[in-house]
Short mmCIF file of C-alpha atoms in Angstrom, two decimals:
data_model
loop_
_atom_site.label_atom_id
_atom_site.label_comp_id
_atom_site.label_asym_id
_atom_site.label_seq_id
_atom_site.Cartn_x
_atom_site.Cartn_y
_atom_site.Cartn_z
CA UNK A 519 -16.21 -64.07 55.66
CA UNK A 520 -16.38 -60.47 56.88
CA UNK A 521 -19.39 -59.69 59.11
CA UNK A 522 -20.50 -56.18 60.04
CA UNK A 523 -22.58 -56.17 63.24
CA UNK A 524 -24.72 -53.11 63.95
CA UNK A 525 -26.50 -51.92 67.10
CA UNK A 526 -28.64 -49.14 65.60
CA UNK A 527 -29.43 -45.85 67.34
CA UNK A 528 -29.81 -42.19 66.47
CA UNK A 529 -27.37 -40.69 69.00
CA UNK A 530 -25.09 -43.76 69.06
CA UNK A 531 -24.84 -46.54 66.49
CA UNK A 532 -22.44 -49.30 67.52
CA UNK A 533 -20.58 -51.19 64.80
CA UNK A 534 -18.11 -54.06 64.76
CA UNK A 535 -16.26 -55.87 61.99
CA UNK A 536 -15.38 -59.54 62.52
CA UNK A 537 -13.52 -61.84 60.15
CA UNK A 538 -14.47 -65.51 60.56
CA UNK A 539 -13.18 -68.60 58.76
CA UNK A 540 -15.39 -70.93 60.84
CA UNK A 541 -17.36 -70.86 64.07
CA UNK A 542 -14.21 -71.31 66.16
CA UNK A 543 -11.98 -68.89 64.30
CA UNK A 544 -13.15 -65.32 64.55
CA UNK A 545 -11.17 -62.10 64.80
CA UNK A 546 -12.36 -58.57 65.60
CA UNK A 547 -10.86 -56.31 62.92
CA UNK A 548 -12.28 -53.00 64.17
CA UNK A 549 -15.19 -51.63 66.16
CA UNK A 550 -16.54 -48.27 67.25
CA UNK A 551 -19.51 -45.93 67.43
CA UNK A 552 -21.15 -43.43 65.09
CA UNK A 553 -22.24 -40.40 67.13
CA UNK A 554 -24.76 -37.72 66.20
CA UNK A 555 -25.88 -34.82 68.36
CA UNK A 556 -29.52 -34.13 69.33
CA UNK A 557 -28.96 -30.41 68.60
CA UNK A 558 -28.49 -31.16 64.86
CA UNK A 559 -31.51 -31.42 62.51
CA UNK A 560 -32.70 -35.01 61.89
CA UNK A 561 -31.78 -34.85 58.19
CA UNK A 562 -28.14 -34.03 59.10
CA UNK A 563 -28.00 -36.77 61.72
CA UNK A 564 -29.22 -39.42 59.24
CA UNK A 565 -26.72 -38.17 56.64
CA UNK A 566 -23.90 -38.53 59.23
CA UNK A 567 -25.00 -42.09 60.06
CA UNK A 568 -25.09 -42.92 56.33
CA UNK A 569 -21.71 -41.30 55.52
CA UNK A 570 -19.93 -43.07 58.38
CA UNK A 571 -21.52 -46.42 57.57
CA UNK A 572 -20.62 -46.01 53.88
CA UNK A 573 -16.98 -45.36 54.89
CA UNK A 574 -16.96 -48.52 57.05
CA UNK A 575 -18.44 -50.56 54.16
CA UNK A 576 -15.90 -49.11 51.68
CA UNK A 577 -13.01 -49.90 54.04
CA UNK A 578 -13.93 -53.42 55.22
CA UNK A 579 -16.19 -54.64 52.37
CA UNK A 580 -18.41 -56.84 54.59
CA UNK A 581 -20.04 -59.93 53.02
CA UNK A 582 -23.03 -59.71 55.35
CA UNK A 583 -24.59 -57.28 57.84
CA UNK A 584 -26.21 -58.44 61.10
CA UNK A 585 -28.46 -55.87 62.77
CA UNK A 586 -30.49 -55.84 65.96
CA UNK A 587 -34.30 -55.82 65.69
CA UNK A 588 -36.17 -52.97 67.32
CA UNK A 589 -37.02 -53.50 70.97
CA UNK A 590 -40.72 -52.57 71.22
CA UNK A 591 -40.92 -52.20 74.99
CA UNK A 592 -39.15 -48.84 74.90
CA UNK A 593 -41.06 -45.52 74.81
CA UNK A 594 -42.59 -44.54 71.45
CA UNK A 595 -40.22 -41.55 71.13
CA UNK A 596 -37.19 -43.81 71.57
CA UNK A 597 -38.64 -46.37 69.10
CA UNK A 598 -39.12 -43.53 66.57
CA UNK A 599 -35.51 -42.35 66.96
CA UNK A 600 -34.02 -45.85 66.62
CA UNK A 601 -36.47 -46.65 63.80
CA UNK A 602 -35.47 -43.67 61.68
CA UNK A 603 -31.75 -44.36 62.10
CA UNK A 604 -32.36 -48.05 61.38
CA UNK A 605 -34.27 -47.14 58.18
CA UNK A 606 -31.32 -45.03 56.96
CA UNK A 607 -28.86 -47.82 57.92
CA UNK A 608 -30.84 -50.56 56.15
CA UNK A 609 -31.25 -48.41 53.02
CA UNK A 610 -27.46 -47.89 53.00
CA UNK A 611 -26.94 -51.68 53.24
CA UNK A 612 -29.49 -52.19 50.42
CA UNK A 613 -27.74 -49.66 48.16
CA UNK A 614 -24.50 -51.60 48.66
CA UNK A 615 -26.33 -54.87 47.81
CA UNK A 616 -25.11 -56.60 51.00
CA UNK A 617 -27.31 -59.38 52.49
CA UNK A 618 -28.92 -58.31 55.77
CA UNK A 619 -29.77 -60.53 58.73
CA UNK A 620 -31.92 -59.33 61.63
CA UNK A 621 -31.72 -60.80 65.12
CA UNK A 622 -33.84 -60.00 68.14
CA UNK A 623 -32.15 -59.24 71.50
CA UNK A 624 -33.20 -62.58 72.99
CA UNK A 625 -31.77 -64.71 70.16
CA UNK A 626 -28.47 -62.77 70.41
CA UNK A 627 -28.30 -63.63 74.11
CA UNK A 628 -29.05 -67.30 73.43
CA UNK A 629 -26.43 -67.44 70.64
CA UNK A 630 -23.72 -66.04 72.91
CA UNK A 631 -24.54 -67.40 76.37
CA UNK A 632 -27.10 -70.17 75.75
CA UNK A 633 -29.40 -68.17 78.01
CA UNK A 634 -32.12 -65.73 76.79
CA UNK A 635 -32.12 -63.60 79.93
CA UNK A 636 -28.34 -63.00 80.14
CA UNK A 637 -27.46 -59.56 81.52
CA UNK A 638 -25.24 -56.90 79.92
CA UNK A 639 -22.16 -57.96 81.90
CA UNK A 640 -22.49 -61.65 80.93
CA UNK A 641 -22.92 -60.66 77.28
CA UNK A 642 -19.87 -58.39 77.30
CA UNK A 643 -17.82 -61.11 78.98
CA UNK A 644 -18.80 -63.58 76.22
CA UNK A 645 -17.89 -61.05 73.49
CA UNK A 646 -14.44 -60.72 75.08
CA UNK A 647 -14.10 -64.53 75.34
CA UNK A 648 -15.27 -65.35 71.78
CA UNK A 649 -12.95 -62.71 70.30
CA UNK A 650 -10.04 -63.53 72.68
CA UNK A 651 -9.72 -59.86 73.64
CA UNK A 652 -7.77 -58.64 76.66
CA UNK A 653 -10.47 -56.18 77.67
CA UNK A 654 -14.24 -55.81 77.25
CA UNK A 655 -14.77 -53.66 74.11
CA UNK A 656 -15.88 -50.10 74.84
CA UNK A 657 -18.26 -48.31 74.45
CA UNK A 658 -21.17 -50.66 75.25
CA UNK A 659 -22.78 -50.03 71.83
CA UNK A 660 -19.65 -51.34 70.07
CA UNK A 661 -19.69 -54.47 72.28
CA UNK A 662 -23.39 -54.94 71.41
CA UNK A 663 -22.56 -54.63 67.70
CA UNK A 664 -19.79 -57.25 68.00
CA UNK A 665 -22.32 -59.49 69.81
CA UNK A 666 -24.63 -59.15 66.74
CA UNK A 667 -21.82 -60.28 64.43
CA UNK A 668 -20.92 -63.22 66.73
CA UNK A 669 -24.62 -64.18 66.87
CA UNK A 670 -24.63 -64.40 63.07
CA UNK A 671 -21.44 -66.52 63.04
CA UNK A 672 -22.91 -68.87 65.68
CA UNK A 673 -26.31 -69.09 63.92
CA UNK A 674 -25.47 -69.88 60.29
CA UNK A 675 -24.42 -73.25 58.90
CA UNK A 676 -20.70 -73.44 58.12
CA UNK B 914 -41.52 -23.26 43.56
CA UNK B 915 -42.11 -27.01 43.39
CA UNK B 916 -43.07 -28.61 46.73
CA UNK B 917 -43.10 -32.36 47.37
CA UNK B 918 -45.39 -33.27 50.28
CA UNK B 919 -44.93 -36.68 51.90
CA UNK B 920 -47.11 -38.69 54.29
CA UNK B 921 -44.63 -41.41 55.30
CA UNK B 922 -45.52 -45.04 55.93
CA UNK B 923 -44.07 -48.48 55.31
CA UNK B 924 -47.05 -50.09 53.51
CA UNK B 925 -48.29 -46.81 52.00
CA UNK B 926 -46.35 -43.57 51.52
CA UNK B 927 -48.49 -40.77 50.12
CA UNK B 928 -46.83 -38.14 47.93
CA UNK B 929 -48.00 -35.01 46.17
CA UNK B 930 -46.29 -32.45 43.94
CA UNK B 931 -47.58 -28.87 43.99
CA UNK B 932 -46.30 -25.91 41.98
CA UNK B 933 -46.87 -22.57 43.70
CA UNK B 934 -46.05 -19.03 42.55
CA UNK B 935 -47.56 -17.48 45.68
CA UNK B 936 -49.92 -18.48 48.49
CA UNK B 937 -52.98 -18.00 46.28
CA UNK B 938 -51.66 -19.67 43.15
CA UNK B 939 -50.99 -23.35 43.64
CA UNK B 940 -51.45 -26.24 41.24
CA UNK B 941 -51.31 -29.99 41.92
CA UNK B 942 -49.00 -31.46 39.27
CA UNK B 943 -49.23 -35.11 40.33
CA UNK B 944 -49.94 -37.25 43.39
CA UNK B 945 -50.05 -40.90 44.33
CA UNK B 946 -48.92 -43.62 46.72
CA UNK B 947 -45.84 -45.81 47.06
CA UNK B 948 -46.95 -49.30 48.11
CA UNK B 949 -44.90 -52.08 49.66
CA UNK B 950 -46.13 -55.46 50.80
CA UNK B 951 -45.72 -56.84 54.36
CA UNK B 952 -44.71 -60.22 52.90
CA UNK B 953 -41.49 -58.69 51.47
CA UNK B 954 -38.34 -58.40 53.63
CA UNK B 955 -37.85 -54.97 55.24
CA UNK B 956 -34.68 -54.28 53.23
CA UNK B 957 -36.62 -54.76 49.96
CA UNK B 958 -39.50 -52.58 51.15
CA UNK B 959 -37.14 -49.70 52.04
CA UNK B 960 -35.37 -50.07 48.69
CA UNK B 961 -38.77 -49.83 46.90
CA UNK B 962 -39.68 -46.67 48.88
CA UNK B 963 -36.28 -45.17 47.98
CA UNK B 964 -36.42 -46.12 44.27
CA UNK B 965 -39.93 -44.70 43.81
CA UNK B 966 -39.10 -41.52 45.71
CA UNK B 967 -35.91 -41.08 43.67
CA UNK B 968 -37.96 -41.40 40.45
CA UNK B 969 -40.42 -38.75 41.70
CA UNK B 970 -37.51 -36.41 42.59
CA UNK B 971 -35.84 -37.00 39.20
CA UNK B 972 -39.11 -36.27 37.36
CA UNK B 973 -40.39 -33.20 39.25
CA UNK B 974 -37.16 -31.77 40.73
CA UNK B 975 -38.80 -30.38 43.90
CA UNK B 976 -37.22 -27.30 45.53
CA UNK B 977 -38.38 -28.38 49.00
CA UNK B 978 -39.84 -31.43 50.73
CA UNK B 979 -42.51 -31.16 53.46
CA UNK B 980 -42.97 -34.30 55.57
CA UNK B 981 -45.27 -35.23 58.43
CA UNK B 982 -43.75 -35.71 61.89
CA UNK B 983 -44.26 -39.06 63.59
CA UNK B 984 -47.48 -39.35 65.60
CA UNK B 985 -46.35 -40.82 68.92
CA UNK B 986 -49.75 -41.93 70.19
CA UNK B 987 -49.78 -44.95 67.87
CA UNK B 988 -48.60 -48.41 68.99
CA UNK B 989 -44.82 -48.93 69.21
CA UNK B 990 -44.88 -51.44 66.32
CA UNK B 991 -46.62 -48.91 64.07
CA UNK B 992 -44.19 -46.14 65.17
CA UNK B 993 -41.27 -48.48 64.30
CA UNK B 994 -42.67 -49.20 60.81
CA UNK B 995 -43.33 -45.54 59.99
CA UNK B 996 -40.01 -44.55 61.58
CA UNK B 997 -37.94 -46.91 59.43
CA UNK B 998 -39.65 -45.81 56.23
CA UNK B 999 -39.29 -42.16 57.29
CA UNK B 1000 -35.55 -42.69 57.92
CA UNK B 1001 -35.10 -44.10 54.40
CA UNK B 1002 -37.19 -41.23 52.93
CA UNK B 1003 -35.26 -38.50 54.77
CA UNK B 1004 -31.90 -40.05 53.79
CA UNK B 1005 -33.08 -40.02 50.15
CA UNK B 1006 -33.99 -36.32 50.47
CA UNK B 1007 -30.58 -35.63 52.09
CA UNK B 1008 -28.70 -37.41 49.29
CA UNK B 1009 -30.51 -35.16 46.79
CA UNK B 1010 -29.58 -32.07 48.86
CA UNK B 1011 -33.19 -30.84 49.03
CA UNK B 1012 -34.23 -28.74 52.06
CA UNK B 1013 -36.62 -30.62 54.36
CA UNK B 1014 -39.41 -29.16 56.48
CA UNK B 1015 -41.23 -31.18 59.13
CA UNK B 1016 -44.77 -30.41 60.27
CA UNK B 1017 -46.78 -32.06 63.02
CA UNK B 1018 -50.36 -33.23 62.31
CA UNK B 1019 -51.87 -30.40 64.37
CA UNK B 1020 -50.01 -27.61 62.59
CA UNK B 1021 -51.04 -29.06 59.21
CA UNK B 1022 -54.68 -28.93 60.35
CA UNK B 1023 -54.31 -25.33 61.55
CA UNK B 1024 -52.59 -24.30 58.29
CA UNK B 1025 -55.42 -25.72 56.16
CA UNK B 1026 -58.56 -25.18 58.25
CA UNK B 1027 -57.53 -22.71 60.98
CA UNK B 1028 -58.60 -25.43 63.42
CA UNK B 1029 -56.21 -27.93 65.12
CA UNK B 1030 -58.85 -30.62 65.65
CA UNK B 1031 -60.21 -30.72 62.08
CA UNK B 1032 -61.31 -34.20 61.01
CA UNK B 1033 -60.18 -36.17 57.95
CA UNK B 1034 -63.19 -35.09 55.88
CA UNK B 1035 -62.69 -31.37 56.61
CA UNK B 1036 -58.99 -31.70 55.70
CA UNK B 1037 -59.70 -33.49 52.43
CA UNK B 1038 -62.34 -30.88 51.55
CA UNK B 1039 -59.79 -28.08 52.11
CA UNK B 1040 -57.17 -29.89 49.96
CA UNK B 1041 -59.77 -30.03 47.14
CA UNK B 1042 -60.64 -26.33 47.64
CA UNK B 1043 -57.04 -25.01 47.82
CA UNK B 1044 -56.06 -26.96 44.68
CA UNK B 1045 -59.36 -26.21 42.83
CA UNK B 1046 -59.85 -29.93 42.13
CA UNK B 1047 -63.17 -31.40 40.98
CA UNK B 1048 -62.87 -34.37 43.34
CA UNK B 1049 -61.17 -35.19 46.66
CA UNK B 1050 -57.76 -36.75 45.79
CA UNK B 1051 -57.59 -40.50 46.36
CA UNK B 1052 -56.20 -42.49 48.12
CA UNK B 1053 -56.29 -40.77 51.53
CA UNK B 1054 -52.49 -40.95 51.88
CA UNK B 1055 -52.07 -38.90 48.69
CA UNK B 1056 -54.54 -36.29 50.00
CA UNK B 1057 -52.58 -36.18 53.28
CA UNK B 1058 -49.35 -35.64 51.33
CA UNK B 1059 -50.91 -32.78 49.33
CA UNK B 1060 -52.06 -31.30 52.67
CA UNK B 1061 -48.40 -31.36 53.83
CA UNK B 1062 -47.32 -29.41 50.73
CA UNK B 1063 -50.18 -26.89 51.15
CA UNK B 1064 -49.22 -26.50 54.83
CA UNK B 1065 -45.69 -25.54 53.74
CA UNK B 1066 -47.01 -23.03 51.17
CA UNK B 1067 -49.31 -21.46 53.79
CA UNK B 1068 -46.58 -21.38 56.46
CA UNK B 1069 -43.57 -19.81 54.73
CA UNK B 1070 -43.09 -16.11 53.98
CA UNK B 1071 -43.60 -15.27 50.30
#
């Protein structure tokens, strides 16, 4: 199974592709970030997010997408920015008819560390360990996206 | 010129199509609401918003789209819902290569009534007057969408 994990944002959207044959056999195929610049009009930024995501889907043909839920404790302006990017991302997934799974930040932490209040460093360390990587994936948004995909692998029945 | 005005939301997205030959000659061709139900998964709701909007675009072939900016004083959960729908709407507009204009609630009020604190009733009355309608358009979200289109007509240079 190919899982695409997404950490949605407007300036930075992290993404990570993992291939898994079971809970104990997972391999990071590729990960990265989609960047858009605040100086560009919103319509162009959402088109960039869509075009890049469509390229990733065309290349890796994921069976499922795992995406982070919106974190409501942030400022309304930040929620609006993430929300609009997330709407464009989810519509892109819908148009490709790929099943979508949403996970909240706490359940991702529990799935990776067994601990709902794990910090960023602990999470990144577990991403590195699960994927048997030599280094912690960079940038942080890509590591967060890989964590989403691992959360899905560790949550579903195999 | 054909203008599509949009009042974005997740449960209710108002839309209105106006044909204008100049600032003083405008005609409402059609208006209505796209509804989605909270019981449906988010991915289905965004797909419904997209499909309906695409049908409206195919039917009326608007030259421009005027959409309301997000009102940040609402609760974060409400901003997230509107934001995600708005992201799907703007991506749909982008994929159709239609120019998009964004107006904040205050500038829409000024464009229609000359008064930035106009209430809902005053706004709806002005929509009826500008479009020479016999009744105030219903539901409210459709009237708000027509107000967006009128705002664009009253704002641009002719």
